[in-house]
Amino acid sequence: MRIGELAARAGTTTRTLRYYESRGLLPARRGENGYRTYDESDLRLLRQIRTLQDFGFGLEETRPFVECLRAGHPEGDSCPASLAVYRRKLDELDALIGELRAVREQVAGRLVRAADALAPGGPEPGCELGGREW
């Protein structure tokens, strides 16, 4: 198939496919007429890349999965290098979740203090911006 058909089937653009080609993720084969040619295995590579990117993986993080598929494995996550990327991504996500929980606790604490300040008989309202009261 040609680049336009592959792009349409993969739900992306020809420009994106050329970019993936320039990054070495998509093979660059040319027919006798000079046009890029692709097959179903290329579509599998693209679907793997797109799925991982939808999950928040960077383009370079998809490389081990693509290489695993190119090596003939039935799934892109059948190789040790792919599993290592999954582990790193989970570590990143766990760290982000921890940061979000800490921020949530701070916001919840501020909400409680603000609600208490509005309650009858509560402390005088004040502004705590910059650590000073105004």
Short mmCIF file of N, CA and C in Angstrom, two decimals:
data_model
loop_
_atom_site.label_atom_id
_atom_site.label_comp_id
_atom_site.label_asym_id
_atom_site.label_seq_id
_atom_site.Cartn_x
_atom_site.Cartn_y
_atom_site.Cartn_z
N MET A 1 0.84 -1.17 0.00
CA MET A 1 0.00 0.00 0.00
C MET A 1 0.89 1.23 0.00
N ARG A 2 0.33 2.34 -0.42
CA ARG A 2 1.08 3.59 -0.46
C ARG A 2 0.87 4.39 0.82
N ILE A 3 1.63 5.43 0.96
CA ILE A 3 1.67 6.18 2.21
C ILE A 3 0.31 6.76 2.60
N GLY A 4 -0.46 7.25 1.64
CA GLY A 4 -1.77 7.82 1.94
C GLY A 4 -2.73 6.79 2.50
N GLU A 5 -2.72 5.60 1.92
CA GLU A 5 -3.59 4.53 2.41
C GLU A 5 -3.18 4.09 3.81
N LEU A 6 -1.87 3.95 4.02
CA LEU A 6 -1.39 3.56 5.35
C LEU A 6 -1.78 4.61 6.39
N ALA A 7 -1.60 5.87 6.06
CA ALA A 7 -1.95 6.94 6.99
C ALA A 7 -3.44 6.89 7.33
N ALA A 8 -4.27 6.71 6.32
CA ALA A 8 -5.71 6.64 6.55
C ALA A 8 -6.07 5.44 7.43
N ARG A 9 -5.50 4.30 7.14
CA ARG A 9 -5.82 3.09 7.92
C ARG A 9 -5.31 3.19 9.35
N ALA A 10 -4.22 3.92 9.55
CA ALA A 10 -3.63 4.06 10.89
C ALA A 10 -4.24 5.24 11.64
N GLY A 11 -5.03 6.06 10.96
CA GLY A 11 -5.63 7.22 11.61
C GLY A 11 -4.64 8.32 11.91
N THR A 12 -3.71 8.52 10.98
CA THR A 12 -2.70 9.56 11.17
C THR A 12 -2.48 10.27 9.85
N THR A 13 -1.41 11.03 9.74
CA THR A 13 -1.13 11.79 8.53
C THR A 13 0.12 11.26 7.83
N THR A 14 0.24 11.58 6.56
CA THR A 14 1.45 11.18 5.83
C THR A 14 2.67 11.89 6.40
N ARG A 15 2.48 13.10 6.88
CA ARG A 15 3.60 13.83 7.49
C ARG A 15 4.13 13.08 8.71
N THR A 16 3.21 12.58 9.53
CA THR A 16 3.60 11.80 10.71
C THR A 16 4.37 10.56 10.30
N LEU A 17 3.89 9.89 9.26
CA LEU A 17 4.58 8.67 8.80
C LEU A 17 5.99 8.99 8.32
N ARG A 18 6.14 10.09 7.61
CA ARG A 18 7.49 10.48 7.15
C ARG A 18 8.38 10.80 8.35
N TYR A 19 7.80 11.40 9.38
CA TYR A 19 8.57 11.69 10.59
C TYR A 19 9.01 10.39 11.26
N TYR A 20 8.10 9.44 11.41
CA TYR A 20 8.46 8.14 11.99
C TYR A 20 9.55 7.47 11.17
N GLU A 21 9.47 7.61 9.86
CA GLU A 21 10.50 7.05 8.98
C GLU A 21 11.84 7.71 9.26
N SER A 22 11.84 9.05 9.41
CA SER A 22 13.10 9.76 9.66
C SER A 22 13.70 9.39 11.01
N ARG A 23 12.85 8.96 11.96
CA ARG A 23 13.32 8.54 13.28
C ARG A 23 13.70 7.06 13.32
N GLY A 24 13.54 6.36 12.20
CA GLY A 24 13.93 4.96 12.13
C GLY A 24 12.91 4.00 12.70
N LEU A 25 11.69 4.47 12.95
CA LEU A 25 10.66 3.60 13.51
C LEU A 25 9.84 2.90 12.43
N LEU A 26 9.77 3.48 11.28
CA LEU A 26 8.99 2.92 10.19
C LEU A 26 9.94 2.68 9.02
N PRO A 27 9.97 1.47 8.48
CA PRO A 27 10.91 1.18 7.39
C PRO A 27 10.60 2.00 6.15
N ALA A 28 11.65 2.38 5.46
CA ALA A 28 11.51 3.18 4.24
C ALA A 28 11.80 2.29 3.03
N ARG A 29 10.72 1.72 2.47
CA ARG A 29 10.88 0.92 1.26
C ARG A 29 10.28 1.70 0.10
N ARG A 30 10.86 1.54 -1.06
CA ARG A 30 10.37 2.25 -2.24
C ARG A 30 10.10 1.26 -3.37
N GLY A 31 9.00 1.52 -4.05
CA GLY A 31 8.66 0.71 -5.21
C GLY A 31 9.48 1.15 -6.40
N GLU A 32 9.32 0.46 -7.53
CA GLU A 32 10.06 0.81 -8.75
C GLU A 32 9.75 2.22 -9.21
N ASN A 33 8.56 2.70 -8.89
CA ASN A 33 8.16 4.05 -9.29
C ASN A 33 8.67 5.12 -8.33
N GLY A 34 9.35 4.72 -7.27
CA GLY A 34 9.91 5.67 -6.30
C GLY A 34 8.99 5.98 -5.14
N TYR A 35 7.76 5.51 -5.18
CA TYR A 35 6.82 5.75 -4.10
C TYR A 35 7.13 4.85 -2.91
N ARG A 36 6.86 5.37 -1.72
CA ARG A 36 7.00 4.54 -0.52
C ARG A 36 5.95 3.44 -0.57
N THR A 37 6.34 2.25 -0.15
CA THR A 37 5.39 1.14 -0.09
C THR A 37 5.39 0.53 1.31
N TYR A 38 4.23 0.08 1.72
CA TYR A 38 4.05 -0.46 3.06
C TYR A 38 3.20 -1.72 2.98
N ASP A 39 3.24 -2.50 4.07
CA ASP A 39 2.42 -3.70 4.14
C ASP A 39 1.73 -3.77 5.50
N GLU A 40 1.06 -4.86 5.76
CA GLU A 40 0.30 -5.01 7.01
C GLU A 40 1.20 -4.97 8.25
N SER A 41 2.43 -5.43 8.11
CA SER A 41 3.33 -5.38 9.28
C SER A 41 3.63 -3.92 9.67
N ASP A 42 3.69 -3.05 8.68
CA ASP A 42 3.91 -1.62 8.97
C ASP A 42 2.70 -1.04 9.70
N LEU A 43 1.52 -1.49 9.32
CA LEU A 43 0.31 -1.04 10.00
C LEU A 43 0.33 -1.50 11.46
N ARG A 44 0.79 -2.71 11.72
CA ARG A 44 0.91 -3.19 13.10
C ARG A 44 1.88 -2.31 13.90
N LEU A 45 3.01 -1.95 13.26
CA LEU A 45 3.97 -1.07 13.94
C LEU A 45 3.32 0.25 14.30
N LEU A 46 2.60 0.82 13.36
CA LEU A 46 1.95 2.10 13.61
C LEU A 46 0.90 2.01 14.70
N ARG A 47 0.14 0.96 14.68
CA ARG A 47 -0.88 0.79 15.73
C ARG A 47 -0.23 0.67 17.11
N GLN A 48 0.90 -0.01 17.17
CA GLN A 48 1.62 -0.14 18.44
C GLN A 48 2.11 1.24 18.89
N ILE A 49 2.71 1.99 17.99
CA ILE A 49 3.21 3.33 18.33
C ILE A 49 2.06 4.21 18.81
N ARG A 50 0.97 4.23 18.05
CA ARG A 50 -0.17 5.09 18.38
C ARG A 50 -0.79 4.71 19.72
N THR A 51 -0.91 3.43 19.99
CA THR A 51 -1.49 2.98 21.26
C THR A 51 -0.63 3.44 22.42
N LEU A 52 0.67 3.24 22.31
CA LEU A 52 1.57 3.65 23.38
C LEU A 52 1.55 5.17 23.57
N GLN A 53 1.52 5.91 22.48
CA GLN A 53 1.46 7.37 22.59
C GLN A 53 0.15 7.80 23.24
N ASP A 54 -0.94 7.12 22.94
CA ASP A 54 -2.21 7.42 23.59
C ASP A 54 -2.13 7.20 25.10
N PHE A 55 -1.27 6.27 25.53
CA PHE A 55 -1.07 6.01 26.96
C PHE A 55 -0.08 6.99 27.59
N GLY A 56 0.50 7.88 26.79
CA GLY A 56 1.44 8.87 27.32
C GLY A 56 2.90 8.54 27.12
N PHE A 57 3.22 7.51 26.35
CA PHE A 57 4.61 7.18 26.08
C PHE A 57 5.16 8.15 25.05
N GLY A 58 6.40 8.54 25.23
CA GLY A 58 7.07 9.36 24.24
C GLY A 58 7.45 8.52 23.04
N LEU A 59 7.68 9.17 21.91
CA LEU A 59 7.98 8.44 20.69
C LEU A 59 9.19 7.53 20.86
N GLU A 60 10.22 8.02 21.50
CA GLU A 60 11.43 7.20 21.67
C GLU A 60 11.16 6.00 22.57
N GLU A 61 10.22 6.15 23.50
CA GLU A 61 9.88 5.03 24.38
C GLU A 61 9.19 3.90 23.62
N THR A 62 8.67 4.18 22.44
CA THR A 62 8.00 3.13 21.66
C THR A 62 9.00 2.24 20.91
N ARG A 63 10.22 2.70 20.79
CA ARG A 63 11.22 1.98 19.98
C ARG A 63 11.38 0.50 20.36
N PRO A 64 11.53 0.15 21.65
CA PRO A 64 11.69 -1.27 21.97
C PRO A 64 10.49 -2.12 21.54
N PHE A 65 9.30 -1.55 21.59
CA PHE A 65 8.10 -2.28 21.18
C PHE A 65 8.10 -2.51 19.67
N VAL A 66 8.50 -1.48 18.94
CA VAL A 66 8.60 -1.59 17.48
C VAL A 66 9.66 -2.62 17.10
N GLU A 67 10.81 -2.55 17.75
CA GLU A 67 11.88 -3.51 17.46
C GLU A 67 11.45 -4.93 17.80
N CYS A 68 10.67 -5.08 18.84
CA CYS A 68 10.17 -6.41 19.22
C CYS A 68 9.26 -6.96 18.13
N LEU A 69 8.37 -6.14 17.60
CA LEU A 69 7.50 -6.57 16.50
C LEU A 69 8.33 -6.90 15.26
N ARG A 70 9.30 -6.04 14.96
CA ARG A 70 10.15 -6.28 13.79
C ARG A 70 10.93 -7.59 13.90
N ALA A 71 11.24 -7.97 15.14
CA ALA A 71 11.99 -9.21 15.36
C ALA A 71 11.11 -10.45 15.18
N GLY A 72 9.82 -10.23 14.93
CA GLY A 72 8.93 -11.34 14.65
C GLY A 72 8.08 -11.80 15.82
N HIS A 73 8.14 -11.08 16.93
CA HIS A 73 7.31 -11.46 18.07
C HIS A 73 5.85 -11.09 17.80
N PRO A 74 4.93 -11.86 18.36
CA PRO A 74 3.51 -11.61 18.07
C PRO A 74 2.99 -10.30 18.67
N GLU A 75 3.61 -9.85 19.75
CA GLU A 75 3.22 -8.60 20.41
C GLU A 75 4.46 -7.76 20.66
N GLY A 76 4.28 -6.45 20.66
CA GLY A 76 5.39 -5.55 20.89
C GLY A 76 5.92 -5.55 22.30
N ASP A 77 5.14 -6.09 23.23
CA ASP A 77 5.61 -6.13 24.61
C ASP A 77 6.05 -7.52 25.03
N SER A 78 6.47 -8.32 24.06
CA SER A 78 6.95 -9.68 24.32
C SER A 78 8.44 -9.75 24.61
N CYS A 79 9.12 -8.62 24.62
CA CYS A 79 10.58 -8.61 24.76
C CYS A 79 11.00 -7.94 26.06
N PRO A 80 12.14 -8.33 26.61
CA PRO A 80 12.62 -7.74 27.87
C PRO A 80 12.77 -6.21 27.81
N ALA A 81 13.22 -5.68 26.69
CA ALA A 81 13.39 -4.23 26.59
C ALA A 81 12.06 -3.50 26.69
N SER A 82 11.01 -4.09 26.15
CA SER A 82 9.67 -3.50 26.24
C SER A 82 9.18 -3.52 27.68
N LEU A 83 9.43 -4.62 28.36
CA LEU A 83 9.02 -4.73 29.76
C LEU A 83 9.74 -3.70 30.63
N ALA A 84 11.00 -3.44 30.30
CA ALA A 84 11.76 -2.43 31.04
C ALA A 84 11.14 -1.04 30.86
N VAL A 85 10.67 -0.76 29.65
CA VAL A 85 10.01 0.53 29.40
C VAL A 85 8.71 0.61 30.20
N TYR A 86 7.94 -0.47 30.22
CA TYR A 86 6.72 -0.49 31.04
C TYR A 86 7.05 -0.19 32.50
N ARG A 87 8.10 -0.83 33.02
CA ARG A 87 8.47 -0.62 34.43
C ARG A 87 8.86 0.84 34.69
N ARG A 88 9.65 1.42 33.79
CA ARG A 88 10.05 2.83 33.94
C ARG A 88 8.82 3.74 33.91
N LYS A 89 7.90 3.45 32.99
CA LYS A 89 6.70 4.27 32.87
C LYS A 89 5.85 4.16 34.13
N LEU A 90 5.72 2.95 34.67
CA LEU A 90 4.96 2.79 35.91
C LEU A 90 5.62 3.54 37.07
N ASP A 91 6.94 3.53 37.13
CA ASP A 91 7.65 4.30 38.17
C ASP A 91 7.36 5.79 38.01
N GLU A 92 7.38 6.28 36.78
CA GLU A 92 7.06 7.70 36.53
C GLU A 92 5.64 8.01 36.96
N LEU A 93 4.71 7.15 36.59
CA LEU A 93 3.31 7.37 36.95
C LEU A 93 3.11 7.34 38.46
N ASP A 94 3.78 6.41 39.14
CA ASP A 94 3.67 6.34 40.60
C ASP A 94 4.20 7.62 41.24
N ALA A 95 5.30 8.16 40.72
CA ALA A 95 5.84 9.41 41.25
C ALA A 95 4.86 10.56 41.02
N LEU A 96 4.28 10.62 39.84
CA LEU A 96 3.31 11.68 39.55
C LEU A 96 2.07 11.56 40.43
N ILE A 97 1.61 10.34 40.63
CA ILE A 97 0.45 10.12 41.50
C ILE A 97 0.77 10.60 42.92
N GLY A 98 1.97 10.31 43.39
CA GLY A 98 2.39 10.78 44.71
C GLY A 98 2.40 12.30 44.80
N GLU A 99 2.92 12.94 43.76
CA GLU A 99 2.93 14.41 43.74
C GLU A 99 1.51 14.97 43.72
N LEU A 100 0.65 14.36 42.93
CA LEU A 100 -0.75 14.81 42.87
C LEU A 100 -1.45 14.62 44.21
N ARG A 101 -1.18 13.52 44.89
CA ARG A 101 -1.79 13.30 46.21
C ARG A 101 -1.35 14.38 47.20
N ALA A 102 -0.07 14.73 47.16
CA ALA A 102 0.44 15.76 48.07
C ALA A 102 -0.22 17.10 47.77
N VAL A 103 -0.35 17.44 46.51
CA VAL A 103 -1.01 18.69 46.14
C VAL A 103 -2.47 18.65 46.58
N ARG A 104 -3.12 17.52 46.37
CA ARG A 104 -4.53 17.38 46.76
C ARG A 104 -4.69 17.60 48.26
N GLU A 105 -3.80 17.04 49.05
CA GLU A 105 -3.87 17.21 50.50
C GLU A 105 -3.72 18.69 50.87
N GLN A 106 -2.82 19.40 50.20
CA GLN A 106 -2.64 20.83 50.47
C GLN A 106 -3.90 21.62 50.11
N VAL A 107 -4.48 21.32 48.96
CA VAL A 107 -5.70 22.01 48.54
C VAL A 107 -6.85 21.69 49.49
N ALA A 108 -6.97 20.43 49.88
CA ALA A 108 -8.03 20.04 50.82
C ALA A 108 -7.85 20.77 52.15
N GLY A 109 -6.62 20.89 52.62
CA GLY A 109 -6.35 21.62 53.87
C GLY A 109 -6.73 23.08 53.76
N ARG A 110 -6.43 23.69 52.64
CA ARG A 110 -6.80 25.10 52.42
C ARG A 110 -8.31 25.25 52.37
N LEU A 111 -8.98 24.29 51.77
CA LEU A 111 -10.44 24.33 51.70
C LEU A 111 -11.04 24.28 53.10
N VAL A 112 -10.53 23.39 53.92
CA VAL A 112 -11.03 23.27 55.29
C VAL A 112 -10.82 24.59 56.04
N ARG A 113 -9.61 25.16 55.94
CA ARG A 113 -9.33 26.43 56.62
C ARG A 113 -10.23 27.54 56.10
N ALA A 114 -10.44 27.59 54.79
CA ALA A 114 -11.28 28.64 54.21
C ALA A 114 -12.73 28.47 54.64
N ALA A 115 -13.21 27.23 54.67
CA ALA A 115 -14.59 26.98 55.09
C ALA A 115 -14.76 27.33 56.57
N ASP A 116 -13.77 27.01 57.40
CA ASP A 116 -13.83 27.35 58.82
C ASP A 116 -13.85 28.86 59.02
N ALA A 117 -13.12 29.59 58.20
CA ALA A 117 -13.06 31.05 58.31
C ALA A 117 -14.41 31.68 57.98
N LEU A 118 -15.20 31.03 57.13
CA LEU A 118 -16.50 31.57 56.75
C LEU A 118 -17.59 31.20 57.75
N ALA A 119 -17.33 30.23 58.59
CA ALA A 119 -18.33 29.77 59.56
C ALA A 119 -18.54 30.85 60.62
N PRO A 120 -19.79 31.01 61.11
CA PRO A 120 -20.04 32.00 62.17
C PRO A 120 -19.16 31.70 63.38
N GLY A 121 -18.53 32.74 63.88
CA GLY A 121 -17.66 32.59 65.05
C GLY A 121 -16.29 32.06 64.70
N GLY A 122 -16.00 31.86 63.39
CA GLY A 122 -14.69 31.37 62.97
C GLY A 122 -13.64 32.46 63.06
N PRO A 123 -12.41 32.14 62.78
CA PRO A 123 -11.34 33.15 62.83
C PRO A 123 -11.56 34.23 61.79
N GLU A 124 -10.94 35.39 62.04
CA GLU A 124 -11.01 36.49 61.09
C GLU A 124 -10.40 36.07 59.76
N PRO A 125 -11.08 36.40 58.65
CA PRO A 125 -10.50 36.06 57.34
C PRO A 125 -9.18 36.80 57.13
N GLY A 126 -8.27 36.15 56.45
CA GLY A 126 -7.00 36.76 56.11
C GLY A 126 -6.47 36.15 54.84
N CYS A 127 -5.53 36.81 54.22
CA CYS A 127 -4.94 36.30 52.99
C CYS A 127 -3.57 35.76 53.31
N GLU A 128 -3.28 34.57 52.82
CA GLU A 128 -2.00 33.94 53.11
C GLU A 128 -1.07 33.89 51.90
N LEU A 129 -1.36 34.71 50.90
CA LEU A 129 -0.50 34.69 49.71
C LEU A 129 0.92 35.07 50.06
N GLY A 130 1.84 34.32 49.56
CA GLY A 130 3.25 34.61 49.78
C GLY A 130 3.67 34.38 51.23
N GLY A 131 2.84 33.69 52.03
CA GLY A 131 3.22 33.38 53.40
C GLY A 131 2.99 34.54 54.35
N ARG A 132 2.39 35.66 53.88
CA ARG A 132 2.13 36.79 54.75
C ARG A 132 0.63 37.05 54.80
N GLU A 133 0.21 37.60 55.87
CA GLU A 133 -1.20 38.01 55.93
C GLU A 133 -1.27 39.45 55.50
N TRP A 134 -2.32 39.84 54.85
CA TRP A 134 -2.48 41.21 54.35
C TRP A 134 -3.48 41.96 55.16
#
